[in-house]
Amino acid sequence: MKLKKYFLKCSIFFILSPLLASAQSIHLGGLFPTIDHSGTLTDKLEYSLYYFAAFPLIDFKSPNSLKDPYFHLFYSEQALSYIINSKFSITGSYVYQRENVVYNNYVNENRFYLQAKYKHELNQLNFVHRVRFDGRFIQNRFINEIPFTHRLRYLIGFDTPINEKLYFTIYEELFFNTFKNTSVVYGENWAYAALGKKINARNKLEAGLLYVTWNIGEQKWFNQYYLQLTWINHLNFRKEKE
């Protein structure tokens, strides 16, 4: 129970602490619908599809400035994982992301990532550690080029059951730019805390708070606070052994 209380306090800190940040930073809030689908193909192979959209609805510093919903981000991820054992897996993926989705100042990004994930249990907490390398091709529309950049990401999280149907989940992910001449090294942070419900063997629903912040330089941060609603679906195509 002490561990659960500790991580709950951490989640509250990570999500709310940016409210105390510099007044020059940006603070937006909104909705973050998400689809998380995966499937077991064989004992060693799994695929996953992950999609989300981000809709800021309010500027906390100027509540009347966002009069209409703003389609800020669209993200699509297609991945294939190799299961080494019950605790360890490696993954490769292609990602497409578009910022300012339906507006004239849109930015397209094509990305690949390579990932290692490790899972373990401790006192009814199901921990996950994830290290990911992102190779990024981000459109620069001012010079009509698509330069290549890269970064490393580290995620730690856990989920724990509340009862047979309900569970609590939390994660924290740090992003570090690794390419030369980067203006900032610690470039991004995501933190999430949510309640989940198991609908049946294939489906879950989660509702929680997501905090996303981007380092935009000069000690300024683009802070985003979302209500994330997630549908999680998993299918098993593996043939059962007789």
Short mmCIF file of C-alpha atoms in Angstrom, two decimals, residues 1-241:
data_model
loop_
_atom_site.label_atom_id
_atom_site.label_comp_id
_atom_site.label_asym_id
_atom_site.label_seq_id
_atom_site.Cartn_x
_atom_site.Cartn_y
_atom_site.Cartn_z
CA MET A 1 0.00 0.00 0.00
CA LYS A 2 2.89 2.38 0.70
CA LEU A 3 4.14 1.95 -2.87
CA LYS A 4 0.68 2.67 -4.26
CA LYS A 5 0.41 5.87 -2.19
CA TYR A 6 3.89 6.92 -3.26
CA PHE A 7 3.21 6.56 -6.97
CA LEU A 8 -0.18 8.24 -6.61
CA LYS A 9 1.55 11.25 -5.05
CA CYS A 10 4.09 11.22 -7.90
CA SER A 11 1.33 11.24 -10.50
CA ILE A 12 -0.36 14.22 -8.87
CA PHE A 13 2.99 16.05 -8.72
CA PHE A 14 3.89 15.44 -12.36
CA ILE A 15 0.46 16.50 -13.60
CA LEU A 16 -0.03 19.59 -11.44
CA SER A 17 3.48 20.95 -10.89
CA PRO A 18 3.65 22.81 -14.25
CA LEU A 19 0.85 25.07 -12.99
CA LEU A 20 3.54 26.69 -10.88
CA ALA A 21 5.88 27.21 -13.86
CA SER A 22 6.90 30.48 -15.49
CA ALA A 23 4.05 32.79 -16.40
CA GLN A 24 5.56 33.04 -19.87
CA SER A 25 4.80 29.38 -20.56
CA ILE A 26 1.66 28.23 -22.38
CA HIS A 27 -1.08 26.29 -20.55
CA LEU A 28 -3.84 24.63 -22.59
CA GLY A 29 -6.46 22.04 -21.63
CA GLY A 30 -8.66 19.75 -23.68
CA LEU A 31 -9.63 16.24 -24.81
CA PHE A 32 -7.41 13.36 -25.96
CA PRO A 33 -9.38 10.44 -27.51
CA THR A 34 -7.22 7.34 -28.01
CA ILE A 35 -7.48 3.88 -29.60
CA ASP A 36 -5.02 1.21 -28.44
CA HIS A 37 -5.39 -2.04 -30.43
CA SER A 38 -3.07 -5.04 -30.39
CA GLY A 39 -3.08 -8.65 -31.45
CA THR A 40 -1.18 -11.84 -30.68
CA LEU A 41 -0.06 -13.54 -33.89
CA THR A 42 2.17 -16.32 -32.56
CA ASP A 43 3.94 -17.20 -29.33
CA LYS A 44 6.67 -14.74 -30.35
CA LEU A 45 4.98 -12.08 -32.49
CA GLU A 46 2.48 -9.34 -31.68
CA TYR A 47 1.30 -6.32 -33.64
CA SER A 48 -0.12 -3.06 -32.31
CA LEU A 49 -1.98 -0.04 -33.67
CA TYR A 50 -2.08 3.14 -31.60
CA TYR A 51 -3.99 6.28 -32.62
CA PHE A 52 -4.81 9.52 -30.84
CA ALA A 53 -6.00 13.06 -31.48
CA ALA A 54 -5.44 16.13 -29.30
CA PHE A 55 -8.07 18.87 -29.04
CA PRO A 56 -7.16 21.85 -26.82
CA LEU A 57 -10.38 23.54 -25.68
CA ILE A 58 -9.23 26.17 -23.20
CA ASP A 59 -6.28 28.47 -22.60
CA PHE A 60 -5.91 28.67 -18.82
CA LYS A 61 -4.23 32.08 -19.02
CA SER A 62 -6.82 33.52 -21.44
CA PRO A 63 -10.00 31.40 -21.11
CA ASN A 64 -11.83 33.25 -23.88
CA SER A 65 -9.06 33.01 -26.48
CA LEU A 66 -9.96 29.50 -27.73
CA LYS A 67 -13.51 30.00 -28.93
CA ASP A 68 -13.57 26.84 -31.07
CA PRO A 69 -12.02 23.36 -30.59
CA TYR A 70 -8.48 23.28 -31.95
CA PHE A 71 -7.32 20.11 -33.77
CA HIS A 72 -3.75 20.19 -32.53
CA LEU A 73 -2.34 16.68 -33.15
CA PHE A 74 -3.10 13.49 -35.04
CA TYR A 75 -0.90 10.45 -34.37
CA SER A 76 -0.87 6.98 -35.92
CA GLU A 77 1.49 4.16 -34.95
CA GLN A 78 1.88 0.72 -36.50
CA ALA A 79 4.24 -1.65 -34.68
CA LEU A 80 5.47 -5.24 -34.62
CA SER A 81 6.93 -6.81 -31.48
CA TYR A 82 9.10 -9.86 -30.91
CA ILE A 83 8.45 -11.51 -27.54
CA ILE A 84 11.73 -12.80 -26.12
CA ASN A 85 10.12 -14.06 -22.90
CA SER A 86 7.26 -13.16 -20.55
CA LYS A 87 9.15 -10.10 -19.28
CA PHE A 88 11.13 -8.78 -22.22
CA SER A 89 10.22 -7.72 -25.78
CA ILE A 90 11.63 -5.64 -28.63
CA THR A 91 9.56 -3.56 -31.07
CA GLY A 92 9.92 -1.74 -34.36
CA SER A 93 7.36 0.77 -35.64
CA TYR A 94 6.41 3.33 -38.26
CA VAL A 95 4.70 6.51 -37.01
CA TYR A 96 2.95 9.35 -38.83
CA GLN A 97 2.17 12.53 -36.90
CA ARG A 98 0.61 15.79 -38.05
CA GLU A 99 0.58 18.97 -35.98
CA ASN A 100 -1.98 21.76 -36.58
CA VAL A 101 -3.91 19.11 -38.45
CA VAL A 102 -6.45 21.05 -40.53
CA TYR A 103 -4.73 24.43 -40.62
CA ASN A 104 -2.39 26.18 -43.04
CA ASN A 105 0.56 25.95 -40.63
CA TYR A 106 0.45 22.13 -40.45
CA VAL A 107 3.65 20.14 -39.89
CA ASN A 108 4.05 16.53 -41.04
CA GLU A 109 6.38 14.07 -39.33
CA ASN A 110 7.35 10.57 -40.43
CA ARG A 111 9.11 8.54 -37.76
CA PHE A 112 10.45 5.11 -36.99
CA TYR A 113 11.30 3.78 -33.59
CA LEU A 114 13.17 0.86 -32.07
CA GLN A 115 12.13 -0.13 -28.57
CA ALA A 116 12.97 -2.48 -25.70
CA LYS A 117 10.38 -3.16 -22.98
CA TYR A 118 10.79 -4.95 -19.66
CA LYS A 119 7.92 -5.96 -17.33
CA HIS A 120 7.96 -7.24 -13.75
CA GLU A 121 5.73 -7.48 -10.69
CA LEU A 122 6.26 -6.03 -7.22
CA ASN A 123 3.68 -6.05 -4.41
CA GLN A 124 0.67 -6.29 -6.78
CA LEU A 125 2.13 -3.58 -9.00
CA ASN A 126 2.71 -4.58 -12.62
CA PHE A 127 5.68 -2.44 -13.64
CA VAL A 128 6.84 -1.62 -17.16
CA HIS A 129 10.13 -0.02 -18.23
CA ARG A 130 10.49 1.12 -21.82
CA VAL A 131 13.47 2.56 -23.71
CA ARG A 132 12.78 3.88 -27.21
CA PHE A 133 14.95 5.39 -29.95
CA ASP A 134 13.04 7.73 -32.29
CA GLY A 135 14.34 8.49 -35.78
CA ARG A 136 12.42 11.56 -36.97
CA PHE A 137 11.84 13.19 -40.37
CA ILE A 138 10.07 16.47 -39.56
CA GLN A 139 8.90 18.71 -42.38
CA ASN A 140 10.41 22.21 -42.36
CA ARG A 141 8.07 24.18 -44.61
CA PHE A 142 10.11 27.39 -44.35
CA ILE A 143 13.13 25.94 -46.17
CA ASN A 144 11.23 23.11 -47.91
CA GLU A 145 13.41 20.39 -46.38
CA ILE A 146 12.87 17.34 -44.18
CA PRO A 147 15.91 17.05 -41.87
CA PHE A 148 16.62 13.90 -39.86
CA THR A 149 16.78 14.17 -36.07
CA HIS A 150 16.67 11.62 -33.26
CA ARG A 151 16.02 11.26 -29.55
CA LEU A 152 15.90 8.75 -26.67
CA ARG A 153 12.87 8.18 -24.47
CA TYR A 154 12.51 6.40 -21.14
CA LEU A 155 9.13 5.40 -19.69
CA ILE A 156 8.36 3.89 -16.30
CA GLY A 157 4.82 2.97 -15.30
CA PHE A 158 2.63 0.47 -13.55
CA ASP A 159 -0.91 -0.74 -13.19
CA THR A 160 -2.52 -2.38 -10.18
CA PRO A 161 -5.93 -4.00 -9.64
CA ILE A 162 -8.58 -2.34 -7.49
CA ASN A 163 -11.06 -5.20 -7.82
CA GLU A 164 -11.94 -7.82 -10.46
CA LYS A 165 -13.00 -5.18 -13.00
CA LEU A 166 -11.26 -1.94 -12.04
CA TYR A 167 -7.58 -1.02 -12.05
CA PHE A 168 -5.35 2.03 -11.65
CA THR A 169 -2.55 2.89 -14.07
CA ILE A 170 0.17 5.54 -14.24
CA TYR A 171 3.25 6.31 -16.29
CA GLU A 172 5.95 8.94 -16.67
CA GLU A 173 8.03 9.35 -19.85
CA LEU A 174 11.08 11.56 -20.40
CA PHE A 175 12.37 12.64 -23.84
CA PHE A 176 16.00 13.53 -24.59
CA ASN A 177 17.20 14.97 -27.91
CA THR A 178 20.40 13.23 -29.07
CA PHE A 179 21.22 14.97 -32.37
CA LYS A 180 23.97 17.58 -32.78
CA ASN A 181 23.25 21.28 -32.32
CA THR A 182 19.98 20.69 -30.51
CA SER A 183 18.71 23.79 -28.72
CA VAL A 184 17.52 21.71 -25.75
CA VAL A 185 18.43 18.21 -24.54
CA TYR A 186 15.49 17.53 -22.22
CA GLY A 187 12.82 18.31 -24.78
CA GLU A 188 9.55 16.73 -23.71
CA ASN A 189 7.66 14.98 -20.91
CA TRP A 190 4.44 12.95 -20.72
CA ALA A 191 2.69 11.88 -17.50
CA TYR A 192 -0.56 9.93 -17.20
CA ALA A 193 -2.77 8.64 -14.39
CA ALA A 194 -6.09 6.89 -15.02
CA LEU A 195 -8.75 4.47 -13.86
CA GLY A 196 -9.48 1.53 -16.12
CA LYS A 197 -12.32 -0.95 -16.39
CA LYS A 198 -12.17 -4.42 -17.93
CA ILE A 199 -15.27 -4.78 -20.09
CA ASN A 200 -14.53 -8.35 -21.18
CA ALA A 201 -11.57 -10.53 -22.15
CA ARG A 202 -10.86 -8.37 -25.21
CA ASN A 203 -11.78 -4.81 -24.22
CA LYS A 204 -10.93 -2.21 -21.61
CA LEU A 205 -11.82 1.45 -21.15
CA GLU A 206 -9.63 4.03 -19.42
CA ALA A 207 -10.33 7.61 -18.34
CA GLY A 208 -7.62 9.75 -16.82
CA LEU A 209 -5.46 12.85 -16.81
CA LEU A 210 -2.64 13.29 -19.32
CA TYR A 211 -0.03 16.01 -18.96
CA VAL A 212 2.18 16.76 -21.98
CA THR A 213 4.85 19.44 -22.00
CA TRP A 214 7.27 20.56 -24.72
CA ASN A 215 10.40 22.60 -24.10
CA ILE A 216 10.07 25.52 -26.52
CA GLY A 217 13.30 27.25 -25.42
CA GLU A 218 14.21 30.29 -23.35
CA GLN A 219 12.96 28.49 -20.21
CA LYS A 220 9.46 28.35 -21.66
CA TRP A 221 7.24 25.25 -21.79
CA PHE A 222 4.17 24.39 -23.83
CA ASN A 223 2.03 22.69 -21.18
CA GLN A 224 -1.01 20.65 -22.24
CA TYR A 225 -3.54 19.12 -19.83
CA TYR A 226 -5.94 16.59 -21.32
CA LEU A 227 -8.77 14.35 -20.28
CA GLN A 228 -7.70 11.16 -22.04
CA LEU A 229 -10.37 8.61 -22.97
CA THR A 230 -8.94 5.32 -24.24
CA TRP A 231 -10.44 2.20 -25.78
CA ILE A 232 -8.06 -0.75 -25.41
CA ASN A 233 -8.70 -3.83 -27.53
CA HIS A 234 -6.66 -7.04 -27.83
CA LEU A 235 -7.24 -10.00 -30.14
CA ASN A 236 -5.57 -13.40 -30.02
CA PHE A 237 -4.99 -15.05 -33.42
CA ARG A 238 -2.64 -17.67 -32.03
CA LYS A 239 -3.64 -21.28 -32.59
CA GLU A 240 -3.99 -23.04 -29.28
CA LYS A 241 -1.75 -26.05 -28.88
#
